[in-house]
Coordinates of C-alpha atoms in Angstrom, one line a residue:
Chain A
M22 CA 0.0 0.0 0.0
F23 CA 2.8 2.4 1.0
A24 CA 4.7 1.6 -2.1
R25 CA 1.7 2.3 -4.3
L26 CA 1.1 5.5 -2.4
S27 CA 4.7 6.5 -3.0
L28 CA 4.5 5.7 -6.7
N29 CA 1.3 7.7 -7.1
N30 CA 2.8 10.7 -5.2
G31 CA 5.9 10.6 -7.4
A32 CA 3.8 10.4 -10.6
T33 CA 1.6 13.2 -9.4
L34 CA 4.6 15.3 -8.6
M35 CA 6.1 14.8 -12.0
K36 CA 2.8 16.0 -13.6
L37 CA 2.9 19.1 -11.6
V38 CA 6.6 19.6 -12.5
L39 CA 5.6 19.3 -16.2
L40 CA 2.9 21.9 -15.7
A41 CA 5.4 24.3 -14.0
N42 CA 7.8 23.6 -16.9
L43 CA 5.1 24.3 -19.4
A44 CA 4.1 27.6 -17.8
A45 CA 7.7 28.9 -17.5
T46 CA 8.5 27.9 -21.1
L47 CA 5.4 29.4 -22.7
M48 CA 5.7 32.6 -20.7
M49 CA 9.3 32.9 -21.8
T50 CA 8.4 32.3 -25.4
G51 CA 5.8 35.1 -25.3
A52 CA 8.4 37.3 -23.6
I53 CA 11.3 36.5 -26.0
W54 CA 9.1 37.1 -29.1
I55 CA 8.1 40.6 -27.9
V56 CA 11.6 41.4 -27.0
Q57 CA 12.9 40.3 -30.4
V58 CA 10.2 41.9 -32.5
V59 CA 9.4 45.1 -30.6
H60 CA 11.9 45.8 -27.8
Y61 CA 15.3 45.2 -29.3
P62 CA 14.5 47.3 -32.4
L63 CA 13.9 50.2 -30.0
F64 CA 17.6 50.0 -28.9
S65 CA 18.8 51.5 -32.1
R66 CA 16.4 54.5 -31.7
V67 CA 17.4 55.5 -28.2
G68 CA 20.4 57.6 -29.3
A69 CA 23.9 57.8 -27.8
E70 CA 23.0 60.2 -25.1
G71 CA 21.6 58.3 -22.1
F72 CA 21.8 54.9 -23.8
A73 CA 23.9 53.4 -21.0
R74 CA 21.1 54.4 -18.5
Y75 CA 18.5 53.0 -20.8
E76 CA 20.4 49.7 -21.0
A77 CA 20.7 49.6 -17.2
E78 CA 16.9 50.2 -16.8
H79 CA 16.1 47.6 -19.4
S80 CA 18.4 45.0 -17.9
A81 CA 17.1 45.6 -14.3
L82 CA 13.4 45.3 -15.2
I83 CA 13.6 42.5 -17.8
T84 CA 15.6 40.4 -15.3
L85 CA 12.6 40.6 -12.9
I86 CA 10.5 38.5 -15.3
V87 CA 13.2 36.5 -17.2
G88 CA 15.3 35.5 -14.2
P89 CA 12.7 33.6 -12.2
L90 CA 11.2 32.1 -15.3
M91 CA 14.5 30.8 -16.7
L92 CA 15.5 29.4 -13.3
A93 CA 12.1 27.7 -12.9
E94 CA 12.3 26.3 -16.5
A95 CA 15.8 24.9 -16.1
F96 CA 15.1 23.3 -12.7
T97 CA 11.9 21.7 -13.8
A98 CA 13.4 20.5 -17.1
F99 CA 16.2 18.9 -15.2
L100 CA 13.7 17.1 -12.9
L101 CA 11.7 15.9 -15.9
A102 CA 14.9 14.6 -17.5
M103 CA 15.6 12.6 -14.3
Q104 CA 12.1 11.1 -14.2
P105 CA 9.7 11.7 -17.1
P106 CA 6.0 11.9 -16.4
E107 CA 3.9 8.9 -17.4
N108 CA 3.5 8.5 -21.2
V109 CA 6.5 10.8 -21.9
S110 CA 9.7 9.2 -23.1
Y111 CA 13.3 9.9 -22.1
P112 CA 14.3 11.2 -25.5
E113 CA 11.6 13.8 -25.4
V114 CA 12.6 15.1 -21.9
W115 CA 16.3 15.1 -22.8
I116 CA 15.7 17.0 -26.0
G117 CA 13.8 19.5 -23.9
L118 CA 16.7 19.8 -21.5
G119 CA 19.1 20.1 -24.5
L120 CA 17.1 23.1 -25.7
V121 CA 17.2 24.7 -22.3
A122 CA 21.0 24.2 -22.4
V123 CA 21.0 26.0 -25.9
V124 CA 19.2 29.1 -24.5
W125 CA 21.4 29.2 -21.4
L126 CA 24.6 28.9 -23.4
V127 CA 23.5 31.6 -25.9
T128 CA 22.3 33.8 -23.0
F129 CA 25.5 33.7 -21.0
F130 CA 28.1 33.3 -23.7
V131 CA 26.6 35.5 -26.4
S132 CA 23.8 37.8 -25.1
V133 CA 25.2 38.8 -21.7
P134 CA 28.6 39.9 -23.2
Q135 CA 26.8 42.1 -25.8
H136 CA 24.7 43.6 -23.0
S137 CA 27.9 44.3 -21.1
I138 CA 29.3 46.2 -24.1
L139 CA 26.1 48.1 -24.5
A140 CA 26.1 49.0 -20.8
G141 CA 29.0 51.3 -21.5
G142 CA 27.2 53.0 -24.4
F143 CA 25.6 52.2 -27.7
D144 CA 27.8 50.0 -30.0
Q145 CA 26.5 49.1 -33.4
G146 CA 28.4 45.8 -33.7
A147 CA 27.3 44.6 -30.2
Y148 CA 23.7 45.7 -31.0
E149 CA 23.6 43.7 -34.3
T150 CA 25.2 40.7 -32.7
L151 CA 22.6 40.8 -29.9
V152 CA 19.6 41.1 -32.2
N153 CA 20.8 38.5 -34.7
T154 CA 21.8 35.9 -32.1
N155 CA 18.6 36.4 -30.2
W156 CA 16.8 34.7 -33.0
W157 CA 18.6 31.5 -31.9
R158 CA 17.0 31.9 -28.4
T159 CA 13.6 32.8 -29.9
L160 CA 13.6 29.7 -32.1
A161 CA 14.9 27.4 -29.3
W162 CA 12.1 28.7 -26.9
T163 CA 9.5 28.3 -29.6
A164 CA 10.7 24.7 -30.2
R165 CA 10.5 24.1 -26.5
S166 CA 7.0 25.4 -26.4
A167 CA 5.9 22.9 -29.1
L168 CA 7.7 20.1 -27.3
V169 CA 6.4 20.7 -23.8
L170 CA 2.9 21.2 -25.2
W171 CA 3.2 17.9 -26.9
M172 CA 4.3 16.3 -23.6
T173 CA 1.3 17.8 -21.9
V174 CA -1.0 16.4 -24.6
K175 CA 0.5 13.0 -24.0
V176 CA 0.1 13.2 -20.3
I177 CA -3.6 14.3 -20.6
G178 CA -4.1 11.5 -23.2
V179 CA -4.6 12.0 -27.0
E180 CA -7.7 9.8 -26.9
R181 CA -9.3 12.0 -24.3
L182 CA -8.6 15.1 -26.2
L183 CA -10.1 13.6 -29.4
S184 CA -13.1 12.2 -27.7
Chain B
M28 CA -12.7 16.8 -24.0
K29 CA -11.3 18.7 -27.0
F30 CA -8.0 20.0 -28.1
I31 CA -9.3 23.5 -27.6
F32 CA -8.5 23.1 -23.9
V33 CA -4.7 22.7 -24.7
I34 CA -4.9 25.5 -27.3
N35 CA -6.5 27.8 -24.7
L36 CA -3.9 26.9 -22.1
A37 CA -1.1 27.7 -24.6
A38 CA -2.5 31.0 -25.8
T39 CA -3.1 32.3 -22.2
L40 CA 0.4 31.4 -21.0
L41 CA 2.0 33.0 -24.1
L42 CA 0.0 36.1 -23.7
T43 CA 0.8 36.4 -20.0
G44 CA 4.6 36.3 -20.8
L45 CA 3.9 38.8 -23.6
V46 CA 1.9 41.4 -21.5
W47 CA 4.3 41.2 -18.6
T48 CA 7.2 42.1 -21.0
V49 CA 5.1 44.9 -22.6
Q50 CA 4.3 46.3 -19.2
L51 CA 7.9 46.3 -18.0
M52 CA 8.9 48.0 -21.3
S53 CA 6.3 50.7 -20.6
N54 CA 7.8 51.2 -17.2
V55 CA 11.2 51.8 -18.7
I56 CA 9.7 54.5 -20.9
L57 CA 7.8 55.9 -17.9
T58 CA 11.0 56.1 -15.9
F59 CA 12.8 57.8 -18.8
S60 CA 10.1 60.4 -19.3
S61 CA 10.8 61.7 -15.8
Y62 CA 14.5 62.5 -16.7
D63 CA 14.9 66.1 -17.7
D64 CA 17.9 65.5 -19.8
F65 CA 16.4 62.6 -21.7
S66 CA 12.8 63.4 -22.2
N67 CA 13.1 63.1 -26.0
Y68 CA 13.1 59.3 -26.0
P69 CA 9.4 58.7 -25.2
I70 CA 8.5 61.2 -27.9
I71 CA 10.6 59.3 -30.5
Y72 CA 9.2 56.0 -29.3
M73 CA 5.5 57.0 -29.4
T74 CA 5.3 59.3 -32.4
N75 CA 7.8 57.9 -34.8
Y76 CA 7.7 54.2 -34.3
P77 CA 8.4 52.2 -37.5
V78 CA 5.1 50.8 -38.9
I79 CA 6.7 47.4 -39.5
Y80 CA 7.1 46.9 -35.8
I81 CA 3.5 47.9 -35.1
I82 CA 2.4 45.4 -37.7
L83 CA 4.6 42.6 -36.2
F84 CA 3.3 43.4 -32.7
L85 CA -0.3 43.1 -34.0
I86 CA 0.6 39.8 -35.8
L87 CA 1.9 38.4 -32.6
T88 CA -0.9 39.6 -30.2
L89 CA -4.2 39.7 -32.1
P90 CA -4.2 36.1 -33.4
L91 CA -3.3 34.9 -29.9
M92 CA -6.0 37.0 -28.3
G93 CA -8.5 35.8 -30.9
I94 CA -7.6 32.1 -30.4
E95 CA -7.8 32.5 -26.6
G96 CA -11.2 34.2 -26.8
I97 CA -12.7 31.6 -29.2
T98 CA -11.4 28.7 -27.2
A99 CA -12.5 30.2 -23.9
I100 CA -16.0 30.5 -25.4
G101 CA -15.9 26.9 -26.6
L102 CA -14.8 25.7 -23.1
A103 CA -17.6 27.8 -21.4
F104 CA -20.3 26.1 -23.4
S105 CA -18.7 22.7 -23.4
P106 CA -16.5 22.2 -20.3
P107 CA -14.0 19.3 -20.2
E108 CA -14.8 16.5 -17.8
K109 CA -13.9 17.2 -14.2
L110 CA -14.4 21.0 -14.7
S111 CA -17.4 22.9 -13.4
R112 CA -19.2 25.4 -15.6
F113 CA -18.5 28.0 -12.9
V114 CA -14.7 27.7 -13.3
V115 CA -14.8 27.9 -17.2
W116 CA -17.1 30.9 -17.0
I117 CA -14.7 32.7 -14.7
G118 CA -12.0 32.0 -17.3
L119 CA -14.2 33.5 -20.0
A120 CA -15.0 36.5 -17.8
L121 CA -11.2 37.1 -17.3
V122 CA -10.8 37.0 -21.1
A123 CA -13.6 39.6 -21.4
I124 CA -11.9 41.8 -18.8
G125 CA -8.6 41.6 -20.7
W126 CA -10.3 42.5 -24.0
L127 CA -12.3 45.4 -22.5
I128 CA -9.2 46.9 -20.9
T129 CA -7.2 46.5 -24.1
F130 CA -9.8 47.9 -26.5
Y131 CA -11.6 50.5 -24.2
L132 CA -8.7 51.7 -22.1
Y133 CA -5.3 50.7 -23.5
I134 CA -5.6 51.3 -27.3
P135 CA -7.5 54.7 -26.9
R136 CA -4.7 55.9 -24.7
Q137 CA -2.1 54.7 -27.2
G138 CA -4.1 56.6 -29.8
V139 CA -3.7 59.9 -27.8
L140 CA 0.0 59.3 -27.6
I141 CA 0.4 59.0 -31.3
D142 CA -0.1 62.8 -31.6
G143 CA 2.7 63.4 -29.0
F144 CA 4.0 62.3 -25.7
Y145 CA 1.7 63.4 -22.8
Q146 CA 2.9 62.4 -19.4
E147 CA -0.6 62.0 -17.9
A148 CA -1.8 59.9 -20.9
F149 CA 1.2 57.7 -20.7
E150 CA 0.7 57.2 -16.9
A151 CA -2.9 56.3 -17.6
L152 CA -1.7 53.8 -20.3
V153 CA 0.7 52.1 -17.8
S154 CA -2.0 52.0 -15.2
A155 CA -4.4 50.3 -17.6
G156 CA -1.6 48.0 -18.5
W157 CA -1.2 46.8 -14.9
W158 CA -4.9 45.8 -14.7
R159 CA -4.6 43.9 -18.0
T160 CA -1.4 42.2 -16.8
L161 CA -3.2 41.2 -13.6
A162 CA -6.2 39.8 -15.5
W163 CA -3.9 37.6 -17.7
T164 CA -1.9 36.5 -14.7
A165 CA -5.1 35.4 -13.0
R166 CA -6.1 33.6 -16.1
S167 CA -2.8 31.7 -16.2
V168 CA -3.2 30.6 -12.6
L169 CA -6.8 29.5 -13.4
V170 CA -6.0 27.5 -16.6
L171 CA -3.1 25.8 -14.9
W172 CA -5.4 24.8 -12.1
M173 CA -7.9 23.6 -14.7
T174 CA -5.1 21.5 -16.3
V175 CA -4.2 20.0 -12.9
K176 CA -7.8 18.9 -12.5
V177 CA -8.1 17.6 -16.0
I178 CA -4.9 15.6 -15.8
G179 CA -5.9 14.1 -12.5
W180 CA -3.8 13.1 -9.5
S181 CA -3.4 9.4 -9.8
A182 CA -0.8 7.3 -11.8
S183 CA -2.3 4.6 -13.9
S184 CA -0.3 3.7 -17.0
P185 CA 3.3 2.4 -17.1
K186 CA 6.1 4.7 -18.1
P187 CA 7.6 4.0 -21.5
S188 CA 11.2 3.0 -21.6
I189 CA 13.9 4.3 -24.1

């Protein structure tokens, strides 16, 4: 009885972890698209005067939403990779974790260094690199959204969704 | 149960991330409008914004809002198993609140700002934006709760191996 209870609790927990992962990923996808399409283009229009202050304001505020979401997404993706929810396979959760690794690597080895340059004032090269490479993150998060939604569909049950 | 449940969930979560980002961007501009030596930026932003970005913004947001609205109506009239009509109607009411704030408060204030940057109008825009952000955040919590109920709490089928 206790073994079954434990199994059920673990299985339930992984469903909740999947939902937390889904929420973080989809919110990040909505955020990154608006940053890529609307917010980053504004950078080139701010002007040299005061740009460093603008960059500082932007970084401080965007971190408020992106920081907790990225951490929650990475933590839950790691947990899912360790123990996939029922009906979800190991390759699916490991591809999901791989895509998280892609966005983190691009963020910390490409985006953050460009932001550091821009923090000192507007730099056309850093700006273009930031915008162009942000497409990689945008696509990776979009792919993650599709993948995690697919996992959620599998956990709910395709038959139930079609009935 | 229908696929519209998952589509509704996805649209709401995407829109929540999106409106939070728009709201924080608006706060950056609000902060800058108070700087005496840098008051030109909000004017540039609001009055001379490239049309292509406005179109892209609308391409991102309007279809998502439309999909969320249509699927929320579908769920209200045909709730998935395990969900009460009361819960799905609260979800639809929150969609209505988001739409009303967007089309009756947010967009008209943006329209005023196209003619020029007016501090009071922009502050009103940001204020409306917070209400909208709150409505979508509440919807996200609600649809996630609905998903928890739909998925259920017990384990029944074996986990597939590699």
